[in-house]
């Protein structure tokens, strides 16, 4: 089922001559995991702002085309209800942290507080997400005195606590170490398994390859490619579109250039192993 | 002549020990990656290298000068540090002003200021952003403003704290080119990063940190080839190293070229 539908959407931020988004059409289906990739300044964050209704409700500006969220035109949505339906994790955790809470526990509880959730339920939920993200030891710390990686986990936890149907996540792992990054992807995978719809902006292409159902490539404010993950990421034109191919796909292209093409271009390690063994088998 | 950490330890006010007994030498012109989990002490370690932190125990020497005897402002002329969060560093109203700030502070002649700014801008690809307010440009590009501002001071050693975070293809290529240019000029580059593919492509020497300590210091091949180190420092092997190991290929395979060569038998 189409959860969010964008039809020929063009958007200008206020007082800006050039369009931030140009002629965007795409469908976000319920329960799927989408990866948005592409160059910085190419419109990824603007697309997120559109998908979660901050464009046009907060940013104003000029919106053309049609945006439908859960069957209702975005203009007709109540912003409070929209905020509860769609959770958003900021690109920069230094921006998201409220600055008005003195402990990590209160910071994570803030969204639920604003929704008027009963205290007992709120406490249970905050404890649950802290455990999930492995940040229980930060509970009593001041959110403004955390490292970049710790802050990023707290920012993620405070949105997870809201338990929204749709999650728009803008680069949740930029400050995290490789294992921490892996953990975040596993949590997102778990959220997907529980039926949530996920839209993730991320540069870590090898993880996009492993986890996402669909990939959207943005460049110059346009969607320049979209489709099933394997189809998009194995495409040889990816570098021209300002995106990086997974390491194993680059390897696949290099094997073809060296005169030993694999059966097709792999996007994950498992797939690459299988293809190489198949090639060896065929050579015997 | 080098940056020398000799059994250097550092505790934050309140007693939290962040670095314990670090011993490390960075030679002039060398390129070193520092990797390891969040909270391992990477940022604390590099802040000792430019005098922002003075060791509580042990010594840090910059070309023979003990950092205890000099101000951070003095040391910064030799060792430039680019902050992890650009917003902690930027304070001027335009990109140009931010980059010119230190050369002007040094009271250099106008011609020299122009030369330094032009070079820093060319290396960081910021030409089209010069008149903008740094806070109006995207976060990953803002990071290049802070890099350019430090390069304009022309230090002998430069430290980048997670420059790869959030960078796209363009940004990563700029960084790689920039490091090559600095190498030609004999400037040492110390980089903290979580991007292991970036490490595999660009660094011969890698220092792995875990729980306040340096646990390994060697070539990229040695570090990624050591399972115990990889696990303890919570890093990941490059994708193609994992692939090569799964295939049982011998030797240290780190990059695409390594793997294609091993499989096509061109060697």
XYZ file of C-alpha atoms in Angstrom:
551
model
C 0.000 0.000 0.000
C 1.243 3.488 -0.836
C 1.873 5.316 2.415
C 3.431 8.457 0.997
C 2.942 9.518 -2.584
C 4.805 12.331 -4.295
C 3.646 13.420 -7.744
C 5.700 15.885 -9.766
C 6.739 17.837 -6.713
C 8.848 20.961 -7.145
C 9.775 23.019 -4.115
C 11.497 26.358 -3.499
C 12.617 27.433 -0.023
C 11.425 30.994 0.746
C 13.430 33.745 -1.002
C 15.496 31.208 -2.956
C 15.428 31.371 -6.748
C 16.551 27.844 -7.567
C 14.356 24.870 -6.678
C 15.615 22.625 -3.862
C 13.519 19.770 -5.235
C 12.594 19.390 -8.867
C 9.878 17.275 -10.363
C 10.028 14.585 -7.691
C 7.777 11.573 -8.116
C 8.005 8.539 -5.883
C 5.936 6.177 -3.811
C 6.800 5.045 -0.319
C 5.105 1.759 0.484
C 4.149 0.649 3.956
C 6.617 -1.617 5.755
C 9.491 -1.129 3.341
C 12.998 0.141 4.066
C 14.197 2.904 1.714
C 17.744 4.228 1.381
C 18.309 7.738 0.047
C 21.821 8.253 -1.296
C 23.710 10.785 -3.388
C 25.788 13.937 -3.252
C 25.641 16.438 -0.390
C 23.554 19.421 -1.376
C 21.684 17.163 -3.828
C 18.358 17.388 -1.992
C 18.407 14.386 0.382
C 17.566 16.346 3.514
C 15.003 18.475 1.639
C 13.329 15.281 0.474
C 13.209 14.157 4.138
C 11.648 17.488 5.102
C 9.031 16.968 2.430
C 8.287 13.374 3.435
C 7.682 14.382 7.031
C 5.603 17.472 6.203
C 8.059 20.080 7.504
C 7.908 21.239 3.914
C 5.548 23.095 3.556
C 4.185 23.395 7.114
C 7.335 24.720 8.786
C 9.533 25.988 5.975
C 6.728 27.614 3.939
C 8.130 28.437 0.500
C 6.544 27.413 -2.810
C 5.306 23.847 -3.235
C 4.020 22.574 -6.563
C 2.698 19.101 -7.323
C 0.926 16.703 -4.974
C 2.034 15.196 -1.650
C -0.215 12.612 -0.053
C 0.540 11.045 3.335
C -1.614 8.070 4.373
C -4.267 9.100 1.861
C -4.538 12.728 3.009
C -3.038 15.725 1.227
C -0.107 17.080 3.259
C -1.711 20.544 3.404
C -4.681 19.094 5.277
C -2.620 17.295 7.927
C -2.507 18.670 11.459
C 1.199 19.198 12.171
C 1.018 17.742 15.693
C -0.594 14.540 14.430
C 1.916 14.352 11.612
C 4.801 14.671 14.090
C 3.424 11.718 16.060
C 2.994 9.624 12.909
C 6.416 10.349 11.421
C 9.524 10.301 13.615
C 12.595 12.176 12.459
C 16.183 11.718 13.537
C 18.277 14.794 12.726
C 21.420 14.636 10.620
C 23.391 16.544 13.234
C 22.868 15.214 16.769
C 24.348 18.443 18.094
C 21.247 20.179 16.631
C 18.646 17.700 17.773
C 19.535 17.589 21.473
C 17.079 20.021 23.051
C 19.485 21.827 25.360
C 16.692 22.246 27.924
C 16.968 18.869 29.667
C 19.579 18.091 32.249
C 19.783 14.340 31.927
C 19.798 11.884 29.059
C 16.753 10.191 30.615
C 14.694 13.401 30.498
C 15.920 14.164 26.980
C 14.677 10.815 25.702
C 11.384 11.227 27.583
C 10.693 14.684 26.166
C 8.765 13.569 23.070
C 6.506 11.288 25.112
C 6.008 14.068 27.661
C 4.777 16.354 24.899
C 2.376 13.660 23.688
C 0.955 13.435 27.230
C 1.875 9.780 27.747
C 1.217 8.533 31.343
C 4.319 8.565 33.558
C 4.644 4.820 34.160
C 4.361 4.067 30.458
C 6.828 6.814 29.663
C 9.441 5.539 32.113
C 9.113 1.972 30.818
C 9.475 3.109 27.234
C 12.534 5.261 27.945
C 14.215 2.393 29.773
C 13.399 0.045 26.912
C 15.012 2.182 24.201
C 18.046 2.945 26.378
C 18.603 -0.763 26.780
C 18.078 -1.319 23.058
C 20.703 1.285 22.145
C 23.028 0.262 24.936
C 23.155 3.699 26.554
C 21.824 2.844 30.023
C 25.055 4.041 31.632
C 24.440 7.522 30.194
C 21.038 7.836 31.916
C 22.003 10.498 34.433
C 24.558 12.333 32.308
C 24.031 15.794 30.879
C 23.167 15.437 27.153
C 25.383 18.404 26.354
C 28.453 16.774 27.847
C 28.424 13.651 25.666
C 30.772 12.631 22.857
C 29.570 12.834 19.241
C 28.853 9.107 19.097
C 27.005 9.080 22.425
C 24.908 12.081 21.402
C 23.973 10.398 18.176
C 22.684 7.375 20.079
C 20.696 9.579 22.470
C 19.158 11.480 19.534
C 18.140 8.168 17.940
C 16.739 6.842 21.228
C 14.586 9.922 21.795
C 12.848 9.326 18.456
C 12.545 5.552 18.897
C 10.731 6.213 22.185
C 7.926 7.935 20.234
C 7.127 4.657 18.474
C 5.953 6.328 15.229
C 4.714 4.307 12.238
C 7.131 5.988 9.862
C 10.739 6.837 10.659
C 12.760 9.289 8.619
C 16.383 8.981 9.671
C 18.993 11.412 8.369
C 22.520 9.955 8.665
C 22.225 8.353 12.089
C 25.720 6.871 12.065
C 28.054 9.624 10.826
C 29.791 9.893 14.222
C 29.687 6.200 15.118
C 32.422 3.587 15.007
C 31.937 0.652 12.612
C 30.472 -1.651 15.257
C 28.156 1.068 16.551
C 27.040 1.670 12.973
C 26.339 -2.014 12.486
C 24.270 -2.002 15.701
C 22.149 0.910 14.466
C 21.432 -0.919 11.214
C 20.411 -4.021 13.144
C 18.000 -1.921 15.212
C 16.539 -0.367 12.057
C 16.155 -3.861 10.618
C 14.274 -4.846 13.792
C 11.975 -1.835 13.457
C 11.262 -2.870 9.899
C 10.456 -6.396 11.056
C 7.924 -4.895 13.472
C 6.117 -3.339 10.505
C 7.508 0.177 10.484
C 8.280 2.085 7.319
C 11.828 3.397 7.233
C 13.387 6.126 5.124
C 17.112 6.427 5.717
C 19.640 8.906 4.357
C 23.084 7.344 4.541
C 26.472 7.406 2.853
C 27.548 3.985 4.144
C 26.714 2.229 0.947
C 27.822 -1.278 1.925
C 25.196 -1.270 4.668
C 22.528 0.212 2.387
C 23.277 -2.702 0.041
C 22.762 -5.224 2.824
C 19.637 -3.869 4.467
C 17.488 -1.661 2.194
C 14.612 -2.849 -0.019
C 14.706 0.137 -2.331
C 17.193 2.888 -3.094
C 16.581 6.468 -4.241
C 19.521 8.396 -5.749
C 19.371 12.195 -5.620
C 21.438 14.695 -7.567
C 20.861 18.403 -8.156
C 17.455 18.320 -6.443
C 16.138 15.520 -8.647
C 15.637 11.812 -8.217
C 18.038 10.501 -10.841
C 17.513 6.822 -10.142
C 15.210 4.698 -7.993
C 14.283 1.059 -7.726
C 15.114 -2.222 -5.988
C 18.456 -2.035 -4.152
C 20.345 -4.572 -6.295
C 19.247 -2.960 -9.533
C 20.253 0.575 -8.480
C 23.535 -0.244 -6.743
C 24.889 -2.557 -9.431
C 24.383 0.098 -12.081
C 27.641 1.210 -13.741
C 26.353 4.795 -14.005
C 26.248 5.279 -10.214
C 29.509 7.334 -9.996
C 28.219 9.730 -12.672
C 25.155 10.257 -10.506
C 27.376 11.394 -7.620
C 26.968 8.204 -5.602
C 29.490 5.570 -4.571
C 28.934 1.907 -5.467
C 29.380 -0.786 -2.788
C 32.964 -2.094 -2.577
C 31.967 -5.480 -3.953
C 30.124 -3.858 -6.878
C 33.227 -1.815 -7.705
C 35.137 -5.076 -7.558
C 32.572 -6.660 -9.924
C 33.040 -3.853 -12.450
C 36.848 -4.140 -12.111
C 36.714 -7.897 -12.782
C 34.740 -7.217 -15.968
C 37.316 -4.611 -17.014
C 40.091 -7.167 -16.365
C 38.417 -9.580 -18.765
C 37.023 -11.949 -16.136
C 33.431 -10.755 -15.700
C 31.323 -12.329 -12.983
C 27.855 -13.579 -13.898
C 26.411 -10.264 -12.685
C 27.493 -7.351 -10.475
C 27.227 -8.323 -6.786
C 26.184 -5.861 -4.073
C 26.958 -7.924 -0.952
C 29.922 -10.039 0.124
C 27.859 -13.247 0.250
C 26.707 -12.700 -3.307
C 30.288 -11.980 -4.450
C 31.589 -15.202 -2.868
C 28.916 -17.204 -4.633
C 29.663 -15.586 -8.004
C 33.428 -16.117 -7.700
C 32.966 -19.770 -6.793
C 30.596 -20.193 -9.699
C 33.163 -18.610 -12.012
C 35.923 -20.900 -10.684
C 33.648 -23.929 -11.121
C 32.906 -22.950 -14.718
C 36.635 -22.548 -15.458
C 37.446 -26.121 -14.405
C 62.093 16.458 15.154
C 58.674 14.869 15.551
C 55.576 14.700 17.716
C 56.437 12.438 20.636
C 54.035 11.134 23.246
C 56.035 9.561 26.077
C 53.927 7.601 28.560
C 51.395 10.399 28.323
C 48.186 10.114 30.377
C 45.263 12.498 30.550
C 42.346 12.821 32.960
C 39.470 15.236 32.495
C 38.551 17.501 35.411
C 36.492 15.310 37.711
C 38.970 12.491 37.362
C 37.787 10.636 34.247
C 40.917 9.022 32.805
C 40.725 9.248 28.999
C 44.267 8.308 27.958
C 46.604 5.992 29.811
C 50.323 5.813 29.173
C 50.335 6.590 25.463
C 53.630 6.291 23.638
C 53.603 7.325 20.013
C 55.870 9.156 17.576
C 54.681 10.991 14.476
C 57.535 11.882 12.129
C 57.499 14.976 9.905
C 55.701 14.318 6.621
C 54.178 11.086 7.868
C 50.550 10.085 7.284
C 48.861 8.219 10.132
C 45.266 7.066 10.696
C 43.937 6.704 14.237
C 41.045 4.249 14.462
C 39.029 2.726 17.275
C 35.680 2.696 18.978
C 33.758 5.734 20.218
C 35.110 6.724 23.606
C 38.469 4.977 23.085
C 40.334 8.255 23.647
C 41.199 9.228 20.054
C 40.167 12.876 20.307
C 41.809 13.265 23.732
C 45.014 11.813 22.299
C 45.201 14.254 19.375
C 44.275 17.190 21.601
C 47.422 16.352 23.589
C 49.403 16.593 20.348
C 48.567 20.261 19.856
C 48.619 21.347 23.476
C 44.846 21.769 23.923
C 45.284 19.126 26.617
C 48.479 18.957 28.666
C 49.327 15.465 29.896
C 48.656 14.799 33.605
C 51.491 12.275 33.544
C 54.314 11.655 31.086
C 55.399 14.107 28.399
C 54.409 15.340 24.971
C 57.200 16.852 22.881
C 56.686 18.825 19.671
C 59.971 19.000 17.790
C 61.690 18.748 21.147
C 59.532 21.337 22.954
C 57.569 20.034 25.946
C 53.910 21.096 25.558
C 53.801 21.842 29.292
C 56.153 24.786 28.766
C 54.202 26.444 25.956
C 50.708 27.792 25.320
C 48.301 26.026 22.974
C 48.443 29.164 20.793
C 52.199 28.720 20.387
C 51.964 25.002 19.638
C 49.093 25.542 17.161
C 51.535 27.260 14.811
C 53.327 23.930 14.449
C 50.482 21.471 15.001
C 47.111 22.444 13.501
C 43.989 20.731 14.828
C 40.682 20.620 12.944
C 37.816 20.031 15.399
C 35.445 17.083 15.097
C 32.437 19.388 15.192
C 32.986 22.356 12.836
C 30.508 24.391 14.877
C 32.989 24.330 17.786
C 35.605 26.008 15.630
C 33.880 28.519 13.344
C 33.179 32.037 14.588
C 33.454 34.412 11.626
C 30.610 35.772 9.476
C 31.895 34.588 6.109
C 33.904 31.671 4.816
C 36.583 34.068 3.569
C 36.882 35.817 6.943
C 37.109 32.490 8.726
C 39.976 31.302 6.524
C 41.787 34.670 6.613
C 41.484 35.023 10.362
C 44.709 33.357 11.485
C 46.981 34.723 8.709
C 45.672 38.217 9.629
C 46.206 37.491 13.307
C 49.806 36.573 12.458
C 50.017 40.043 10.796
C 51.318 38.588 7.549
C 51.663 40.869 4.502
C 48.512 41.057 2.342
C 50.176 39.231 -0.503
C 51.117 36.319 1.738
C 47.593 36.207 3.203
C 46.166 36.024 -0.295
C 48.579 33.272 -1.306
C 47.735 31.154 1.747
C 43.985 31.648 1.458
C 43.992 30.867 -2.257
C 45.917 27.676 -1.703
C 43.745 26.531 1.225
C 40.615 27.242 -0.814
C 41.918 25.438 -3.884
C 42.738 22.380 -1.777
C 39.311 22.269 -0.142
C 37.158 23.156 -3.168
C 35.413 26.041 -1.396
C 35.621 28.615 -4.232
C 31.883 29.029 -4.644
C 31.199 29.390 -0.920
C 33.625 32.214 -0.076
C 31.030 34.940 0.507
C 28.605 32.728 2.407
C 28.038 32.578 6.119
C 29.655 29.280 7.178
C 26.466 28.297 9.005
C 24.433 28.559 5.789
C 26.366 25.821 3.998
C 25.790 22.070 4.443
C 27.444 20.499 7.471
C 29.930 18.218 5.617
C 31.073 21.140 3.451
C 31.333 23.343 6.564
C 33.948 20.863 7.736
C 36.114 21.937 4.779
C 35.896 25.549 5.980
C 37.552 24.496 9.237
C 40.141 22.462 7.351
C 40.961 25.435 5.097
C 41.231 27.743 8.133
C 43.813 25.441 9.699
C 45.712 24.895 6.420
C 46.022 28.687 6.038
C 48.159 28.727 9.205
C 50.588 26.411 7.328
C 51.396 24.098 10.227
C 54.033 21.393 9.952
C 51.669 18.752 11.321
C 47.902 18.719 10.692
C 45.342 16.757 12.664
C 41.912 15.987 11.182
C 39.284 14.736 13.629
C 36.788 12.609 11.689
C 36.893 14.501 8.398
C 35.157 11.618 6.591
C 31.947 11.783 8.678
C 29.025 12.514 6.374
C 31.210 13.078 3.306
C 29.938 12.082 -0.120
C 31.990 10.995 -3.122
C 33.025 14.595 -3.869
C 34.077 15.276 -0.277
C 36.039 12.055 0.068
C 37.891 12.709 -3.191
C 38.764 16.255 -2.063
C 40.166 14.844 1.181
C 42.245 12.246 -0.626
C 43.670 14.800 -3.046
C 44.340 17.213 -0.191
C 46.335 14.623 1.752
C 48.412 13.836 -1.350
C 49.211 17.526 -1.820
C 50.173 17.962 1.835
C 52.418 14.927 1.552
C 54.233 16.529 -1.386
C 54.850 19.565 0.819
C 56.237 17.344 3.577
C 53.380 18.097 5.976
C 52.437 15.307 8.371
C 48.733 14.350 8.512
C 47.141 12.577 11.463
C 43.535 11.579 10.793
C 40.921 10.115 13.122
C 38.354 8.216 11.080
C 35.727 5.477 11.248
C 35.807 4.893 7.478
C 37.884 1.747 7.033
C 37.742 1.786 3.231
C 39.223 5.283 3.394
C 41.965 3.960 5.681
C 42.701 1.009 3.407
C 43.020 3.255 0.352
C 45.052 6.069 1.872
C 47.111 5.080 4.901
C 50.205 2.965 5.272
C 50.414 3.433 9.036
C 47.434 2.807 11.300
C 47.191 3.270 15.076
C 44.344 1.348 16.754
C 42.986 2.555 20.089
C 40.706 0.874 22.606
C 39.730 1.697 26.188
C 42.170 4.622 26.763
C 45.174 2.831 25.202
C 46.998 2.314 21.948
C 46.590 -1.405 21.310
C 48.349 -1.641 17.947
C 50.502 0.472 15.650
C 51.429 -0.954 12.261
C 50.678 -1.075 8.556
C 47.055 -1.159 7.415
C 47.630 -4.775 6.376
C 48.942 -5.723 9.824
C 46.078 -4.015 11.656
C 43.270 -5.414 9.487
C 44.958 -8.796 9.390
C 44.931 -9.073 13.187
C 41.533 -10.387 14.306
C 42.202 -9.700 17.985
C 43.007 -6.031 17.303
C 40.021 -5.628 14.982
C 37.720 -7.022 17.627
C 39.157 -5.149 20.581
C 39.131 -1.768 18.842
C 35.645 -2.464 17.401
C 36.730 -1.579 13.879
C 35.716 -3.507 10.786
C 37.910 -4.985 8.125
C 37.514 -3.459 4.648
C 34.786 -5.235 2.681
C 37.191 -6.715 0.156
C 39.517 -7.981 2.898
C 36.560 -9.888 4.342
C 35.751 -11.199 0.869
C 39.364 -12.292 0.248
C 39.525 -14.075 3.615
C 36.269 -15.894 2.903
C 37.764 -17.088 -0.375
C 40.904 -18.228 1.429
C 43.177 -16.002 -0.647
C 46.693 -15.557 0.751
C 48.372 -12.203 1.402
C 47.106 -8.853 2.603
C 44.238 -7.779 0.406
C 42.875 -4.333 1.205
C 41.683 -2.734 -2.013
C 39.879 -3.522 -5.238
C 43.164 -3.642 -7.208
C 44.678 -6.095 -4.698
C 41.741 -8.459 -5.055
C 41.429 -8.298 -8.828
C 45.170 -8.933 -9.123
C 44.972 -11.924 -6.772
C 42.077 -13.440 -8.704
C 43.236 -12.777 -12.237
C 46.765 -13.922 -11.377
C 48.423 -10.944 -13.002
C 51.179 -11.035 -10.416
